[in-house]
Short mmCIF file of C-alpha atoms in Angstrom, two decimals:
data_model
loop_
_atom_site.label_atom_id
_atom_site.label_comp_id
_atom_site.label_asym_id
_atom_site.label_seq_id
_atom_site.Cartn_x
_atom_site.Cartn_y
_atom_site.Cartn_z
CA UNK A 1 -133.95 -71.23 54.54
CA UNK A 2 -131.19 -73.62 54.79
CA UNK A 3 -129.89 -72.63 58.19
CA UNK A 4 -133.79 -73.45 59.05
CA UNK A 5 -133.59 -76.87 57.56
CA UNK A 6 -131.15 -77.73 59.30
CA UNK A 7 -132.12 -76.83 62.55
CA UNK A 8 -134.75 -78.35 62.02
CA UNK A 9 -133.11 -81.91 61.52
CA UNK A 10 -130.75 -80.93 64.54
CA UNK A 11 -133.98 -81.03 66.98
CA UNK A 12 -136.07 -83.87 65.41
CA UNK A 13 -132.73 -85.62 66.00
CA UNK A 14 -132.14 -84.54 69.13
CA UNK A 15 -135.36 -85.39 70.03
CA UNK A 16 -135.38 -88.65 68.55
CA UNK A 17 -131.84 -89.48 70.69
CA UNK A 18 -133.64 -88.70 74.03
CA UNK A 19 -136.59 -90.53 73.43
CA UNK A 20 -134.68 -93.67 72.45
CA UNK A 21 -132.76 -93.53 76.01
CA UNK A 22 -135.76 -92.49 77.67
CA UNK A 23 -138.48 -94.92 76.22
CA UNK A 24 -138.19 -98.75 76.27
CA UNK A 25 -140.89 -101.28 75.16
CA UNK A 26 -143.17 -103.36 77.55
CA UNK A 27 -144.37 -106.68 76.71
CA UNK A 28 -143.13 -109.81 74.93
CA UNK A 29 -144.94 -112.06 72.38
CA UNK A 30 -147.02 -113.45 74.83
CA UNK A 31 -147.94 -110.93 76.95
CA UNK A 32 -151.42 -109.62 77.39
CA UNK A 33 -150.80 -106.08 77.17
CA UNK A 34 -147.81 -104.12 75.45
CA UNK A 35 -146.08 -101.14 74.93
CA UNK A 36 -143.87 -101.06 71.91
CA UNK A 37 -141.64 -98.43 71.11
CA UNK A 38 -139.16 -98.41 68.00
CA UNK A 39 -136.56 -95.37 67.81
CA UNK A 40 -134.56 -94.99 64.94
CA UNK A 41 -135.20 -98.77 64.37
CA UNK A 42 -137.60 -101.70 63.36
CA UNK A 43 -139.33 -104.13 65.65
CA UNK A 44 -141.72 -107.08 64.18
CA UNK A 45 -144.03 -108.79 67.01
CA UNK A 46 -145.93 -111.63 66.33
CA UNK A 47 -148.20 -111.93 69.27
CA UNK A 48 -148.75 -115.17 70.81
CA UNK A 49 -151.69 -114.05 73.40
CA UNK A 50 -153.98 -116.20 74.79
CA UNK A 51 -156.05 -112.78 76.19
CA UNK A 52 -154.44 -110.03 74.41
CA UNK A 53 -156.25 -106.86 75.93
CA UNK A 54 -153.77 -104.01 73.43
CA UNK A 55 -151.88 -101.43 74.63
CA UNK A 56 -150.15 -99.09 72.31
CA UNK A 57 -147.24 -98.49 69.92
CA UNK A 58 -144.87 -95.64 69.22
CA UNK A 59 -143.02 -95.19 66.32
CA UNK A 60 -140.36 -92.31 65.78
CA UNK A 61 -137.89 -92.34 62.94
CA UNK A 62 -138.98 -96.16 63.02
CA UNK A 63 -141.21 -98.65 61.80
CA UNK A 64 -143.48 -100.94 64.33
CA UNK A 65 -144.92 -104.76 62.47
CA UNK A 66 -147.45 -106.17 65.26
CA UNK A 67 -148.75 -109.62 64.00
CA UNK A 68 -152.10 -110.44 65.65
CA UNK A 69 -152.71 -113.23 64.33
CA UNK A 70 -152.07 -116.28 66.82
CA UNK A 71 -153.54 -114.27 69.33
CA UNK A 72 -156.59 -113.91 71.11
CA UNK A 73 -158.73 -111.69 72.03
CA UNK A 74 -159.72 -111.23 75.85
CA UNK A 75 -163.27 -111.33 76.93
CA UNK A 76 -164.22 -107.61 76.39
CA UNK A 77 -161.82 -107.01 73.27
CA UNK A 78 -158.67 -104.92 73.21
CA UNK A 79 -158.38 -101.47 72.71
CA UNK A 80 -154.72 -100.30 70.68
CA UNK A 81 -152.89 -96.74 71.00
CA UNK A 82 -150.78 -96.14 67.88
CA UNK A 83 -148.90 -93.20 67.37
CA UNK A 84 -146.84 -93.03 64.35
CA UNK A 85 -144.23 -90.07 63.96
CA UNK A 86 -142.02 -89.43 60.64
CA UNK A 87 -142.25 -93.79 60.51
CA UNK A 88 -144.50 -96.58 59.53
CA UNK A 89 -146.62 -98.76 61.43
CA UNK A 90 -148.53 -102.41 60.60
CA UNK A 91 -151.31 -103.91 61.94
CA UNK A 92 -151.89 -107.03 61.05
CA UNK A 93 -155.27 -109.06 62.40
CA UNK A 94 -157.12 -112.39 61.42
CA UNK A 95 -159.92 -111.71 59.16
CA UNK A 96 -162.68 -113.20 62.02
CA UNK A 97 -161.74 -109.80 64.14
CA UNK A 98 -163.52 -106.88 63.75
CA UNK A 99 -161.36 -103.42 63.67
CA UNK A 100 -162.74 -100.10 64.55
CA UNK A 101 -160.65 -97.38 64.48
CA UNK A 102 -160.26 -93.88 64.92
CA UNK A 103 -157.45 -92.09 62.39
CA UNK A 104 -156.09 -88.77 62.25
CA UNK A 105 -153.04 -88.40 60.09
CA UNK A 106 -151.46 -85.16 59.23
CA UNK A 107 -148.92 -85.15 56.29
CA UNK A 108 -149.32 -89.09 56.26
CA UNK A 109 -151.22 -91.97 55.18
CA UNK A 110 -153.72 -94.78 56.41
CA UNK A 111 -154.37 -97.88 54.61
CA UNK A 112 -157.62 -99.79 56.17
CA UNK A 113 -156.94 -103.43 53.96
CA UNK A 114 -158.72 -105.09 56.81
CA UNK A 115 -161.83 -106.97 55.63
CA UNK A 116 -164.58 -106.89 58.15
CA UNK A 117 -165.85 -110.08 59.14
CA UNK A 118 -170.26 -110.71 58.69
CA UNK A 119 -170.38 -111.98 62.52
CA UNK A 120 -171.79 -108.58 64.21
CA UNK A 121 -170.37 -110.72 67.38
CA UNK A 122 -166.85 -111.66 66.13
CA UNK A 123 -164.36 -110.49 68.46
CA UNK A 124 -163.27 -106.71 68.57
CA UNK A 125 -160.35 -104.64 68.01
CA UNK A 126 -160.60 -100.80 68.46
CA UNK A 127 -157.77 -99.10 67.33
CA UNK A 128 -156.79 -95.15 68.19
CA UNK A 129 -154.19 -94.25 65.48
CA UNK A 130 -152.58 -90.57 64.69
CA UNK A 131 -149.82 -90.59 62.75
CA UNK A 132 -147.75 -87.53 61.18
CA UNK A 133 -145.38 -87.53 57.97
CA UNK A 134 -145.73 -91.50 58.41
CA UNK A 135 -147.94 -94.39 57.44
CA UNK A 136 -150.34 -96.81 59.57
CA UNK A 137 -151.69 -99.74 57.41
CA UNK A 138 -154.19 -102.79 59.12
CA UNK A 139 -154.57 -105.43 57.32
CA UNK A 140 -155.88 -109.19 57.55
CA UNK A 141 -154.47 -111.95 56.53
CA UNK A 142 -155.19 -115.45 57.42
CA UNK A 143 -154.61 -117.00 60.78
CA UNK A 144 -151.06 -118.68 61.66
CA UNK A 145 -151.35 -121.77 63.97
CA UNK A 146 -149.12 -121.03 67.49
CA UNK A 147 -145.79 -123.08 66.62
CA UNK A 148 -145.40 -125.88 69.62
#
């Protein structure tokens, strides 16, 4: 059972090593649309967006923070990808968005703090989450004014 364990380890590891050289993120604090991908690491975003549209995240072995809340939304909404592997991932949105989203975790955890906002109209966020042996949490907090 050992010898198991540890091979095991040796090709989540493995795994983890070529997907760090192989995957890089896309997308800065003000872009539009990103791709974030954290390997063995931690990245915190705070999105400055005047038309954020999503994109998606990726955390293996890592841990992904992606403030939302000097952005905006773009005309139709955005639409997020977040895929959470043996690692934690944070959503955090302004509490005049609305979030849908569709979660399947397997061995892992979701935390939906978000409060819903009464405006059937308010902008939208849909986010696509699976996560395994890891964590997704969206919350809200209040908005942060875009530092000048």
């Amino acid at each position: 059972m050992f010898k198991g364990l540890v091979a095991v380890n040796l090709v989540a590891g493995l795994a983890g090593l070529v997907a760090r050289v192989l995957l890089s993120s896309r997308g800065d604090p003000e872009s539009d649309e990103i791709d974030l991908v954290a390997v063995y690491e931690g990245l915190h975003v705070r999105s400055h967006s005047s038309s954020f549209l999503g994109g998606s995240t990726f955390a293996l072995f890592g841990g992904i923070v992606l403030d939302l809340r000097r952005a905006r939304l773009g005309p139709t909404g955005a639409q997020l990808a977040v895929i959470t592997l043996f690692g934690a991932t944070t959503l955090v949105a302004p509490p005049d968005w609305r979030v849908e989203i569709d979660a399947r975790t397997w061995m892992g955890g979701l935390d939906m703090s978000h409060q819903q906002p009464e405006d059937s109209e308010a902008p939208l966020l849909r986010v696509r989450a699976r996560t395994v042996f890891g964590g997704c949490q969206i919350q809200s907090r209040p908005r942060l004014e875009a530092v000048s």
